[in-house]
mmCIF file of C-alpha atoms in Angstrom:
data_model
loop_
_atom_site.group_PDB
_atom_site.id
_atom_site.type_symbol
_atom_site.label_atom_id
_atom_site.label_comp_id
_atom_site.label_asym_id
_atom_site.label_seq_id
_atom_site.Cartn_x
_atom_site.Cartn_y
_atom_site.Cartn_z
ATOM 1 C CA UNK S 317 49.559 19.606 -31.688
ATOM 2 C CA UNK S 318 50.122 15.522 -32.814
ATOM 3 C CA UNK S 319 47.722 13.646 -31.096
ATOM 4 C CA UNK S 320 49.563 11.465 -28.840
ATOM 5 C CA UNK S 321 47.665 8.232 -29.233
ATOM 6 C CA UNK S 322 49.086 5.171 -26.701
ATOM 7 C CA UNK S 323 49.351 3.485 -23.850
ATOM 8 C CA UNK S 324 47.961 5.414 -20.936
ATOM 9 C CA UNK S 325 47.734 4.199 -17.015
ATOM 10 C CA UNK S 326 45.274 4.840 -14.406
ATOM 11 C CA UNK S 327 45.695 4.644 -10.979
ATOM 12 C CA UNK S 328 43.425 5.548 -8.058
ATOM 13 C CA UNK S 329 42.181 5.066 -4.921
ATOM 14 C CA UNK S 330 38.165 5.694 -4.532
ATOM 15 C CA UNK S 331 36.850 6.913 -0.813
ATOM 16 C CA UNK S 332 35.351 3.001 -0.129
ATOM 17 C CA UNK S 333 39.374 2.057 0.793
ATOM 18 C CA UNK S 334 38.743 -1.341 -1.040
ATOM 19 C CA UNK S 335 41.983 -0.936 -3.069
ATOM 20 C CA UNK S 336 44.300 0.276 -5.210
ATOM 21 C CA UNK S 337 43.234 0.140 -8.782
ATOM 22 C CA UNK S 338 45.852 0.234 -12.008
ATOM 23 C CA UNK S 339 44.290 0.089 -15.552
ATOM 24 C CA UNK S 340 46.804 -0.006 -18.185
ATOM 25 C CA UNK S 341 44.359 1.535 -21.479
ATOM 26 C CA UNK S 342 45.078 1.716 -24.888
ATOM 27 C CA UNK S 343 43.439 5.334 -26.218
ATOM 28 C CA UNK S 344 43.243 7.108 -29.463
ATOM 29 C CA UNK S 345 40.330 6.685 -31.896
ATOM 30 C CA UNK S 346 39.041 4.413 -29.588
ATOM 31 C CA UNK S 347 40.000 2.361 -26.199
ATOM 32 C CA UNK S 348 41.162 -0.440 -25.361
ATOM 33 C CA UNK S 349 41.280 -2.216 -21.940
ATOM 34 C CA UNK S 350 44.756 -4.019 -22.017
ATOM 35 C CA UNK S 351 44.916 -4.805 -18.593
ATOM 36 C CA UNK S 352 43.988 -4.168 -15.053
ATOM 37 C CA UNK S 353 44.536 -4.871 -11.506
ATOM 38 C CA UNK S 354 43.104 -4.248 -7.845
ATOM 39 C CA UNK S 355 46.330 -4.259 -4.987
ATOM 40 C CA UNK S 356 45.165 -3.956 -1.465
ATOM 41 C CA UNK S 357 46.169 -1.389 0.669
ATOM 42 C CA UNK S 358 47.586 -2.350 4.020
ATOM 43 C CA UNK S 359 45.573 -1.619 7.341
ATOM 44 C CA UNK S 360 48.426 0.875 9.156
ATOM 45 C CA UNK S 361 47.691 3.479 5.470
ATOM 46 C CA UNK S 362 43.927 2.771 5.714
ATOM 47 C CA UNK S 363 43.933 4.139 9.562
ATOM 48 C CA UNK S 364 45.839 6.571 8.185
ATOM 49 C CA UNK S 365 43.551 8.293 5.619
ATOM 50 C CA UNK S 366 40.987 7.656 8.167
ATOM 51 C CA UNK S 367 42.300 9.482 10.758
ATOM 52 C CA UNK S 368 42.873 12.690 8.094
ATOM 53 C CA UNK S 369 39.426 12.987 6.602
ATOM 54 C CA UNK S 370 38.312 14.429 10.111
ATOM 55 C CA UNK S 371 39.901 17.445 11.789
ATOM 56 C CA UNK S 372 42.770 16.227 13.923
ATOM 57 C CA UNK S 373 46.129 16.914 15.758
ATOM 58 C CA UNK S 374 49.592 16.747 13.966
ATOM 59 C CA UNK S 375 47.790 17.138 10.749
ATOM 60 C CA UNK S 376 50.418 18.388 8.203
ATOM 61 C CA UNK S 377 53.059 16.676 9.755
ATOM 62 C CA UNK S 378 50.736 13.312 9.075
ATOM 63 C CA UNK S 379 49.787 14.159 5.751
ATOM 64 C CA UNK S 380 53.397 14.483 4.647
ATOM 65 C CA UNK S 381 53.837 10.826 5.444
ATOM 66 C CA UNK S 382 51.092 9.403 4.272
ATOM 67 C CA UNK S 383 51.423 11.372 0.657
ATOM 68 C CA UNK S 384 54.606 9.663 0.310
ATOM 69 C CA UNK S 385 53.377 6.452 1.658
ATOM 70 C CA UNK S 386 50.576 6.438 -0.899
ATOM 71 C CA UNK S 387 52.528 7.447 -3.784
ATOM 72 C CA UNK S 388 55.289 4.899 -3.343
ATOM 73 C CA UNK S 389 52.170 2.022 -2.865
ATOM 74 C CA UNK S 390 50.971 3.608 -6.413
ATOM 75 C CA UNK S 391 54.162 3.463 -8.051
ATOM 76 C CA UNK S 392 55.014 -0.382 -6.864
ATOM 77 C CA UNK S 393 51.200 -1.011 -8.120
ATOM 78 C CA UNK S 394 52.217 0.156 -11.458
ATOM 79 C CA UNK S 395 55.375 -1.356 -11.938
ATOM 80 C CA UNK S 396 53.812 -4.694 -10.580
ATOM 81 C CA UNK S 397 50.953 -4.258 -13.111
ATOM 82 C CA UNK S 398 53.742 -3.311 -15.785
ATOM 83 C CA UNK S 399 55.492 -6.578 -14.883
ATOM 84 C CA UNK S 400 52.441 -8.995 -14.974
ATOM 85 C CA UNK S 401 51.275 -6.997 -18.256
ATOM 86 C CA UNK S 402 54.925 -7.563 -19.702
ATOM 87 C CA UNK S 403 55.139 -4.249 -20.550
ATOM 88 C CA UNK S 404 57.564 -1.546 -20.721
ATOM 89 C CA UNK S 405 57.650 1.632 -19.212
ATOM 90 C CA UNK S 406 59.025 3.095 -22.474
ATOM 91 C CA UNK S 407 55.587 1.952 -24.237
ATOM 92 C CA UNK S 408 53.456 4.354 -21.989
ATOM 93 C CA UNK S 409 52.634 7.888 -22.645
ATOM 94 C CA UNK S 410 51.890 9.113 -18.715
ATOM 95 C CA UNK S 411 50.003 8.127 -15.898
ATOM 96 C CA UNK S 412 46.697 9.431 -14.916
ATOM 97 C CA UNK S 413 46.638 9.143 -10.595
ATOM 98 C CA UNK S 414 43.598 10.885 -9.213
ATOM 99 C CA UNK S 415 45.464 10.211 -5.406
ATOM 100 C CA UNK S 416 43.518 9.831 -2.007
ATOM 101 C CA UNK S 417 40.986 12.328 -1.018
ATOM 102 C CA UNK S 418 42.213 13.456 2.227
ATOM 103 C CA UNK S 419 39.335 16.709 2.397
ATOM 104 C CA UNK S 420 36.807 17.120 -0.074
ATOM 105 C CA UNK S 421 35.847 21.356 0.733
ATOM 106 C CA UNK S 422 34.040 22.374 -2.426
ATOM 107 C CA UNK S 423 32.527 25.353 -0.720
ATOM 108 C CA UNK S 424 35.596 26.911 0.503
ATOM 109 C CA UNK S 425 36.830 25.943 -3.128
ATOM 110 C CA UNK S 426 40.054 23.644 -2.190
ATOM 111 C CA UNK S 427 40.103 19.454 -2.508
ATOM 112 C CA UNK S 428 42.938 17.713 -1.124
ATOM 113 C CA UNK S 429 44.238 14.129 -2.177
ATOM 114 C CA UNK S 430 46.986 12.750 -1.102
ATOM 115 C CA UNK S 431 50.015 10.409 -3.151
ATOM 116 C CA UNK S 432 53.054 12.620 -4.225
ATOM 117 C CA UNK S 433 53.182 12.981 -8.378
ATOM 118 C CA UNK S 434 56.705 14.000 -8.315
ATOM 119 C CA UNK S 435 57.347 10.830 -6.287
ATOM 120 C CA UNK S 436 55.641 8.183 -8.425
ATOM 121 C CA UNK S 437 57.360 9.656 -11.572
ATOM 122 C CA UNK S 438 60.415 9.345 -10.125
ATOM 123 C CA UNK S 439 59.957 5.741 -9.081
ATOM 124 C CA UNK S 440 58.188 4.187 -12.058
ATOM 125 C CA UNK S 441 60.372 6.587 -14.406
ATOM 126 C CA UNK S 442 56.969 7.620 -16.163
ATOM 127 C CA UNK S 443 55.460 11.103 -16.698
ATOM 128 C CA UNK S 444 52.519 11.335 -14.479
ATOM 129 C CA UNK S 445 49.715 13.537 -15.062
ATOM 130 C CA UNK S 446 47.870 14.742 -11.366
ATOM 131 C CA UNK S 447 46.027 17.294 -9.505
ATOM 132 C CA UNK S 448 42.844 17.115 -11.633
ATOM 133 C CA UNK S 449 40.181 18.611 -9.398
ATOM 134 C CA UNK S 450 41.576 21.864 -8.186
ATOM 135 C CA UNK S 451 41.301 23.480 -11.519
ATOM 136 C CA UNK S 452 38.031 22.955 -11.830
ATOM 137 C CA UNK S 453 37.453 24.345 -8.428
ATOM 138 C CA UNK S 454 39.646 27.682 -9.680
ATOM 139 C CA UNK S 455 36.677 27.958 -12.505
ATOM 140 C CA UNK S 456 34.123 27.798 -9.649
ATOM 141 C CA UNK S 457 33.103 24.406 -9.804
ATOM 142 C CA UNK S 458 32.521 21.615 -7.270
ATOM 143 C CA UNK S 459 35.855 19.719 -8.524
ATOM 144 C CA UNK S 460 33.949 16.559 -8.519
ATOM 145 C CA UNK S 461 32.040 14.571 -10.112
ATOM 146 C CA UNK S 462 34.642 14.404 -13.210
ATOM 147 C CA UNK S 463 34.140 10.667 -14.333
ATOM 148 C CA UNK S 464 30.956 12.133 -15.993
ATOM 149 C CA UNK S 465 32.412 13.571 -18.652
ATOM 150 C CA UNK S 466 34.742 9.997 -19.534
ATOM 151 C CA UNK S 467 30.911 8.512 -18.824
ATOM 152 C CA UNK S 468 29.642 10.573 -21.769
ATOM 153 C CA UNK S 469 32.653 10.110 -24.171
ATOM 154 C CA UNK S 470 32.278 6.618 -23.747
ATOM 155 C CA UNK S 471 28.821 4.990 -22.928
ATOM 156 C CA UNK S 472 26.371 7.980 -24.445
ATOM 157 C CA UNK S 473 23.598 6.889 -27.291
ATOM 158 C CA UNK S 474 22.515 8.621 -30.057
ATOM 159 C CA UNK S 475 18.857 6.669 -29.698
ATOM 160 C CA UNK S 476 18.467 5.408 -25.978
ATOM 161 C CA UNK S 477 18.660 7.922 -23.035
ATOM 162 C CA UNK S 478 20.991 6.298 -20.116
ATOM 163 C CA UNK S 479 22.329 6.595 -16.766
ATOM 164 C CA UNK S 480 25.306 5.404 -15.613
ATOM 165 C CA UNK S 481 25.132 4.642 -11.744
ATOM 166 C CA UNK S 482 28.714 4.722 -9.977
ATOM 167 C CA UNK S 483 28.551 3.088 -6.594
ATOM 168 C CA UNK S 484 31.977 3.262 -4.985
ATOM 169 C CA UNK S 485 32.452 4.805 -1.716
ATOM 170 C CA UNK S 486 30.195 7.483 -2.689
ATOM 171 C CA UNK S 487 27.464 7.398 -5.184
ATOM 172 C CA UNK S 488 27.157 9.356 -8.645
ATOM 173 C CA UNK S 489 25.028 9.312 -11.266
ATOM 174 C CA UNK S 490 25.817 10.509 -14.991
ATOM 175 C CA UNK S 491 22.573 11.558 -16.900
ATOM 176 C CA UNK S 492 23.087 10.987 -20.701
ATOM 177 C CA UNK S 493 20.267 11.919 -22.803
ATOM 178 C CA UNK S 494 19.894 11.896 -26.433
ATOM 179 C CA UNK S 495 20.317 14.801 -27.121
ATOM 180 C CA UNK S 496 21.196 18.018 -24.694
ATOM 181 C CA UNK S 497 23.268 18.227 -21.938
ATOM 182 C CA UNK S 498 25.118 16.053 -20.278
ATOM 183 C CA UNK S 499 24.417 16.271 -16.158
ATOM 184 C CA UNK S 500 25.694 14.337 -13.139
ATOM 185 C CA UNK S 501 26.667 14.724 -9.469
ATOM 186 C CA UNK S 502 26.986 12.814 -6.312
ATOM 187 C CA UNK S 503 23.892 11.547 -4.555
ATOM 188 C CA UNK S 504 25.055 10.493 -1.410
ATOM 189 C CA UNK S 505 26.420 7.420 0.500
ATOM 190 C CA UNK S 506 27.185 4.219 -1.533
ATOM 191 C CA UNK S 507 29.121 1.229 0.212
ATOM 192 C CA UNK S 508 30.637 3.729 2.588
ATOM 193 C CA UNK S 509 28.364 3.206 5.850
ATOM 194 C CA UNK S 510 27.977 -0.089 4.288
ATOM 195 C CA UNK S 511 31.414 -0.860 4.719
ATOM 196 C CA UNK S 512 31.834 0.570 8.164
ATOM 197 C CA UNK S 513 29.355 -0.524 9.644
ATOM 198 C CA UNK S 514 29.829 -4.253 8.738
ATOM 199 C CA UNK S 515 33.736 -3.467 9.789
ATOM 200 C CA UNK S 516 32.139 -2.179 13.238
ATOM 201 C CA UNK S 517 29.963 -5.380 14.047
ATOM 202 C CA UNK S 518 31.024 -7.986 12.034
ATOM 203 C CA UNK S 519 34.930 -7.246 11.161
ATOM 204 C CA UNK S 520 34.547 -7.625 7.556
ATOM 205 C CA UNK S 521 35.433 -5.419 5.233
ATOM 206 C CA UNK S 522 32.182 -5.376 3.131
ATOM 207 C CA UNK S 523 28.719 -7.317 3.542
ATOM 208 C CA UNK S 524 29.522 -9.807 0.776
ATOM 209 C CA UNK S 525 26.238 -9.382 -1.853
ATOM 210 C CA UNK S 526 24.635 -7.485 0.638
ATOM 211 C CA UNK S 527 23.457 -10.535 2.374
ATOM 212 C CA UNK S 528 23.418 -9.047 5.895
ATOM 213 C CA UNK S 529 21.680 -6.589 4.915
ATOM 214 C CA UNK S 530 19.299 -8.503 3.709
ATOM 215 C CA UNK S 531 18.566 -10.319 7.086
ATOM 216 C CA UNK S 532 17.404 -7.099 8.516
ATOM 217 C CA UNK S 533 14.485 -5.063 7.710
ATOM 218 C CA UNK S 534 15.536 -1.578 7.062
ATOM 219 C CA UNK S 535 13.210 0.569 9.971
ATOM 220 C CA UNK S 536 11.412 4.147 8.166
ATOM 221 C CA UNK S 537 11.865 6.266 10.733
ATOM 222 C CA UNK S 538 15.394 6.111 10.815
ATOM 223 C CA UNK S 539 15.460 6.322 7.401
ATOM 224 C CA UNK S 540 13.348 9.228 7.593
ATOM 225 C CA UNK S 541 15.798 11.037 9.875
ATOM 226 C CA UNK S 542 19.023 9.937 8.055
ATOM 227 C CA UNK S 543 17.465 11.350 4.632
ATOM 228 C CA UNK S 544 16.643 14.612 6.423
ATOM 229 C CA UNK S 545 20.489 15.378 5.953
ATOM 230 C CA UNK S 546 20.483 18.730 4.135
ATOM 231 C CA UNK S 547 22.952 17.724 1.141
ATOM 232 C CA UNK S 548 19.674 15.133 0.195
ATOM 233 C CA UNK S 549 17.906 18.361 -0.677
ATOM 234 C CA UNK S 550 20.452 20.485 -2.599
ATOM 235 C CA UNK S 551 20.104 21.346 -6.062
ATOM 236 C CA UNK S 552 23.363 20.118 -8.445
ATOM 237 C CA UNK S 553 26.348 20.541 -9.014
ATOM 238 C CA UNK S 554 26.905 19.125 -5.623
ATOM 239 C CA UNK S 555 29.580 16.596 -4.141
ATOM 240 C CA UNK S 556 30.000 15.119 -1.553
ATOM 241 C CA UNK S 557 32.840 12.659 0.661
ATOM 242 C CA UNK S 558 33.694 11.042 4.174
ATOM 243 C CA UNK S 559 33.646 14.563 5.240
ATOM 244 C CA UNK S 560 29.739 14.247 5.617
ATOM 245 C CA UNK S 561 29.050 10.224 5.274
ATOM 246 C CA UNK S 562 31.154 8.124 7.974
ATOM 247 C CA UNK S 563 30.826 6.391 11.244
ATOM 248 C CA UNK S 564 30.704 9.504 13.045
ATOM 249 C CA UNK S 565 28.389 10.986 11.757
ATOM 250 C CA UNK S 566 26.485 7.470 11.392
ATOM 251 C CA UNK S 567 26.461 7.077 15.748
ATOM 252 C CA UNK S 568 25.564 10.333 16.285
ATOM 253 C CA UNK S 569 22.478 9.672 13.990
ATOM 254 C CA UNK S 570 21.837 6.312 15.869
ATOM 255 C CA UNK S 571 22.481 8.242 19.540
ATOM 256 C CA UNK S 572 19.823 10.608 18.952
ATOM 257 C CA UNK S 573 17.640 7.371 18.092
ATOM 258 C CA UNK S 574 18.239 5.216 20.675
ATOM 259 C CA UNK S 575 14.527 4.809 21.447
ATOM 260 C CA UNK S 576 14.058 2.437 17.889
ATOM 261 C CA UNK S 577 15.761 -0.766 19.416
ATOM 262 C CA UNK S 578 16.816 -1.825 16.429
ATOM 263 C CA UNK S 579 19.575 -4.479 15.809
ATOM 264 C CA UNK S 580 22.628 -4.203 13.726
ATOM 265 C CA UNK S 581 21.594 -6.154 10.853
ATOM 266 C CA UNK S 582 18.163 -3.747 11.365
ATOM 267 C CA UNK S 583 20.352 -0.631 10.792
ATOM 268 C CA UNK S 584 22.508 -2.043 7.993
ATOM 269 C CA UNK S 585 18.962 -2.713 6.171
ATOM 270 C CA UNK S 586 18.482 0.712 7.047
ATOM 271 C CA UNK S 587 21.836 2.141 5.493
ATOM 272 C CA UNK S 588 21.336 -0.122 2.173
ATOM 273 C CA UNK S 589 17.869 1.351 2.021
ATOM 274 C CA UNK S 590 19.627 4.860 2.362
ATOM 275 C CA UNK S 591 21.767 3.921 -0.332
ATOM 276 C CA UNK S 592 19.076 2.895 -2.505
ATOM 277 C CA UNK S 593 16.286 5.666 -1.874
ATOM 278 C CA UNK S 594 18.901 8.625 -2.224
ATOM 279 C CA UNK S 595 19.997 7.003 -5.780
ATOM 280 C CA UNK S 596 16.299 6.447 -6.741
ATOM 281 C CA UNK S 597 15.358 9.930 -5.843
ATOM 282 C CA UNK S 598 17.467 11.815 -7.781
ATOM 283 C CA UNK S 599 17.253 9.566 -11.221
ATOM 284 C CA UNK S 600 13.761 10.247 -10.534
ATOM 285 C CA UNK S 601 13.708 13.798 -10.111
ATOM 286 C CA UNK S 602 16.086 14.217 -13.230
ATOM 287 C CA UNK S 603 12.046 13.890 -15.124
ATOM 288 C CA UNK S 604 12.914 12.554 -18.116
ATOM 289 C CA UNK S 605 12.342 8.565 -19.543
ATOM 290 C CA UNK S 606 15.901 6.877 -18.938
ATOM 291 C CA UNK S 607 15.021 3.743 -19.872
ATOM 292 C CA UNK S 608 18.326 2.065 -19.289
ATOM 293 C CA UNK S 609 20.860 2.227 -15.919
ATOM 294 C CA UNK S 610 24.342 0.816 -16.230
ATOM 295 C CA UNK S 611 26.067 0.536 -12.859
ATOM 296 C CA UNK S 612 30.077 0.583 -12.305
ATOM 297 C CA UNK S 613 32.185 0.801 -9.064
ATOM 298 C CA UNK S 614 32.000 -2.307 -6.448
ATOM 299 C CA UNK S 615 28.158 -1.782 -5.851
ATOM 300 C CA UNK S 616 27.828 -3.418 -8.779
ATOM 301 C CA UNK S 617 28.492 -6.676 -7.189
ATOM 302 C CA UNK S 618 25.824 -5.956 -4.012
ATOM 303 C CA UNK S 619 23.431 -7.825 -5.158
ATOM 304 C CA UNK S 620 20.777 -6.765 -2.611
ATOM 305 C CA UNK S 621 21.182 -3.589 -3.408
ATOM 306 C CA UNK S 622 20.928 -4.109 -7.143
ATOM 307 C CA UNK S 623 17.756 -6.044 -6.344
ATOM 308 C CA UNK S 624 16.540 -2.621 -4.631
ATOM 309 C CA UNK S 625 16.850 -0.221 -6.971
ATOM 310 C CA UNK S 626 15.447 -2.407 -9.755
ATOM 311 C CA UNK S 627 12.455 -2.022 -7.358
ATOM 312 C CA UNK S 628 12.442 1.498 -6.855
ATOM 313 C CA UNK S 629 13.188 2.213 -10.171
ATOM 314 C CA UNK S 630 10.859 -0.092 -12.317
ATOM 315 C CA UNK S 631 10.336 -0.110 -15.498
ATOM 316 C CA UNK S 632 13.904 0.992 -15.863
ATOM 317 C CA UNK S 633 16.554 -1.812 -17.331
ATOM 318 C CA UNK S 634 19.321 -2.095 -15.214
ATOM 319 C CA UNK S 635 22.855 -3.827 -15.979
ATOM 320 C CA UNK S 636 26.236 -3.556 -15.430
ATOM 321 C CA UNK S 637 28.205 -1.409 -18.326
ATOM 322 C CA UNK S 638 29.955 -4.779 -18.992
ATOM 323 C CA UNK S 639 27.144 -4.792 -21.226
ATOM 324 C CA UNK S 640 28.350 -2.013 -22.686
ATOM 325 C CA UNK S 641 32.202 -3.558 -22.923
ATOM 326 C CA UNK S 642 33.713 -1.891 -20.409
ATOM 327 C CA UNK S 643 33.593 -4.325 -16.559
ATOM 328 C CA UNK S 644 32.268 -2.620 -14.025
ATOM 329 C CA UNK S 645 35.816 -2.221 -11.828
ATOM 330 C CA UNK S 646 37.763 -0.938 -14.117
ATOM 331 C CA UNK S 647 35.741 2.354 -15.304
ATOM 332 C CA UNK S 648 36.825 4.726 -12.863
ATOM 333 C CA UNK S 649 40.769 3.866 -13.042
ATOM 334 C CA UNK S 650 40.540 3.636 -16.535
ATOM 335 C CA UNK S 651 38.733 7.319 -16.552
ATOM 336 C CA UNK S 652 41.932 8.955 -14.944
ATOM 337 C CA UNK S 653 44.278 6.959 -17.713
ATOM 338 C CA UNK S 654 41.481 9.280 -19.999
ATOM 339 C CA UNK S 655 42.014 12.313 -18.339
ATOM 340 C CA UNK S 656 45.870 12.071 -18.517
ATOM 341 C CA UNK S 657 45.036 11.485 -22.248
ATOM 342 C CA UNK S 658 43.057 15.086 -22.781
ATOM 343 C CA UNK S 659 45.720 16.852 -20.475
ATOM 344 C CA UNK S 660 48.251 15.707 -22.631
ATOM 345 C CA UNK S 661 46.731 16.136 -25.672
ATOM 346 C CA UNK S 662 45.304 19.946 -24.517
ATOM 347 C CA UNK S 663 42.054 18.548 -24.271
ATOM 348 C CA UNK S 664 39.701 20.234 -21.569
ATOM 349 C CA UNK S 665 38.451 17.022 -19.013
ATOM 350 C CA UNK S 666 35.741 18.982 -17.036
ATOM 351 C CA UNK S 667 32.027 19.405 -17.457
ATOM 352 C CA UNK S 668 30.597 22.563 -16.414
ATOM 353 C CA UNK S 669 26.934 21.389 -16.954
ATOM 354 C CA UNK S 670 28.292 18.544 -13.989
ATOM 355 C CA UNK S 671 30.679 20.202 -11.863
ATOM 356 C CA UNK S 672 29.238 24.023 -12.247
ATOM 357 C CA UNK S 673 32.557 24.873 -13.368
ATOM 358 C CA UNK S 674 32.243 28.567 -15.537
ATOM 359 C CA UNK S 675 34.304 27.079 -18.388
ATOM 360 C CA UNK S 676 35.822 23.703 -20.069
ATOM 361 C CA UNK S 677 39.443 23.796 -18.932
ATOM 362 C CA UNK S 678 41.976 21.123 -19.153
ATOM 363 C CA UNK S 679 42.609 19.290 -16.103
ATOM 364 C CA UNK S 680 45.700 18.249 -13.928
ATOM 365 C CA UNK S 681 49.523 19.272 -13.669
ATOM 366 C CA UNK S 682 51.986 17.297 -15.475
ATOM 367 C CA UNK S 683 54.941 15.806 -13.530
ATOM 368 C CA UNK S 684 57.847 14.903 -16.343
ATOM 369 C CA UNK S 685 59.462 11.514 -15.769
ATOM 370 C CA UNK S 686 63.154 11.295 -15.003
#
């Protein structure tokens, strides 16, 4: 098979809601960020998703809209970027689009996400390469993390072990030693209680730098309680989604510990601390000398909680992997416009050593343009 070295897109949406991402990467022997963009999503879809990622009436009939809601808001985020980027559509190869996660099931073996292929094909007049979880799954494995394996093709050294620390709506680590295998998985919550609770109290989207946060002081024995959560103490592969982390679950915490009297700003200490100690914890219990930590994904920019784990994680460096040329926003997107390229080049995308997966396979379904 010719390699086909180009011009590939990636487009997502991560479980934090914060956006729509689009980067436009140049890949071959090596890549190339040409371009990239965040486009908001509007309120009505967010409610939307929200309302699917818990059990619900009308379910199927609301899914159908909202996967052709989302796909035609990825498609017009595409041909937007195309525009600004003054590019053609004939200049790219395909389109990597991970979708929404509507249900994240690993157990029962099935992941759901949301943003019709065929449809955004057929509206940017690219081929579109999607679906890239559930085959994984078929092999056994948790479908998730996959940005590991771009993580390893991209930032791993030959003389320095690293992690790479992805804080989106969830949190994932990628373990890159020297030499051996590559590991990763989810750890928990990142800026998703974050996010909602700020939203709840203080009608903001996100607690800008973590500076509300940081008025509070985080209390342990909620803490304590919050980190008893079973999926803290599972072995990897493991993954994890709004299915487990959200408001819901998040009040029904704070009902059964009403007696602490704690104020909000108390309790969003408490959920950065959360979001700290369960990152911390497993780095730590991964037992071997990582002496550098680049963090990606918009917890990058909480600077609170950077400030935290440098704490908890001493004598550790830790930096964003711009330092290692790639900005922080952009390394997720441009991971799917990477997994588009191995699909289409018969590459396999999964890690087994990550996702528990029983082979390498080559990820996604591939929707032909036109």
């Amino acid at each position: 098979m010719k390699t086909q070295a180009g011009i590939y897109i990636g487009v997502m949406s991560g479980t934090s809601l914060d956006g729509i991402d689009v980067a436009v990467v140049q890949l071959g022997q090596e890549l190339k960020l040409i371009g990239a963009k965040c486009y908001p999503i509007p309120n009505e879809t967010k409610t939307a998703i929200l309302g699917l990622t818990q059990p619900g009436d009308n379910e199927i009939e609301r899914l159908g809209k909202l996967d052709i809601e989302l796909a035609r808001l990825f498609a017009a985020a595409i041909n937007h970027t195309l525009h600004d980027l003054n590019l053609n559509r004939s200049d790219i190869l395909a389109i990597g689009s991970h979708g929404q996660t509507i249900r994240h099931r690993p157990k029962t073996g099935f992941s759901l996400q949301a943003g019709d292929p065929n449809l955004i094909a057929a509206q940017t007049n690219i081929k579109v390469i999607a679906d890239f979880r559930r085959k994984d799954l078929a092999y056994g494995g948790e479908g998730a993390p996959l940005v590991p394996a771009f993580h390893a093709d991209q930032f791993k050294s030959s003389h320095t072990s690293r992690v790479i620390l992805n804080i989106g709506g969830m949190s994932n680590i990628t373990v890159l030693p020297t030499q051996g295998e590559v590991r990763g998985y989810d750890t928990g919550p990142g800026n998703v209680l974050l996010d909602a609770w700020c939203y709840r109290h203080r009608s903001l989207p996100y607690d800008q730098a973590g500076a509300w946060a940081a008025s509070g002081i985080y209390n342990a024995s909620l803490l304590e309680k919050l980190m008893s959560l079973p999926f803290f103490h599972e072995t990897p592969p493991k993954s994890t989604g709004r299915e487990q982390f959200n408001i819901e679950w998040l009040e029904h915490m704070l009902n059964q510990s009403a007696d602490y009297q704690l104020s909000p700003a108390d309790i969003q200490a408490t959920l950065l601390e959360l979001t700290a100690r369960s990152i911390s914890d497993a780095i730590i219990s991964e037992k071997h000398n990582a002496p550098e930590i680049y963090i990606c994904g918009g917890g990058a920019h909480n600077t609170a909680l950077i400030q935290r784990l440098k704490q908890l994680l001493e004598p550790s460096s830790i930096a964003t992997t711009e330092s290692l040329g790639m900005h922080p926003d952009w390394v997720e997107a441009a991971a799917f416009a990477w997994l588009a390229y191995r699909a289409l080049n018969g590459l396999s995308g999964n890690l087994p050593s990550v996702t528990g997966a029983s082979k390498e396979t080559i990820l996604g379904g591939i929707y032909q343009a036109g």
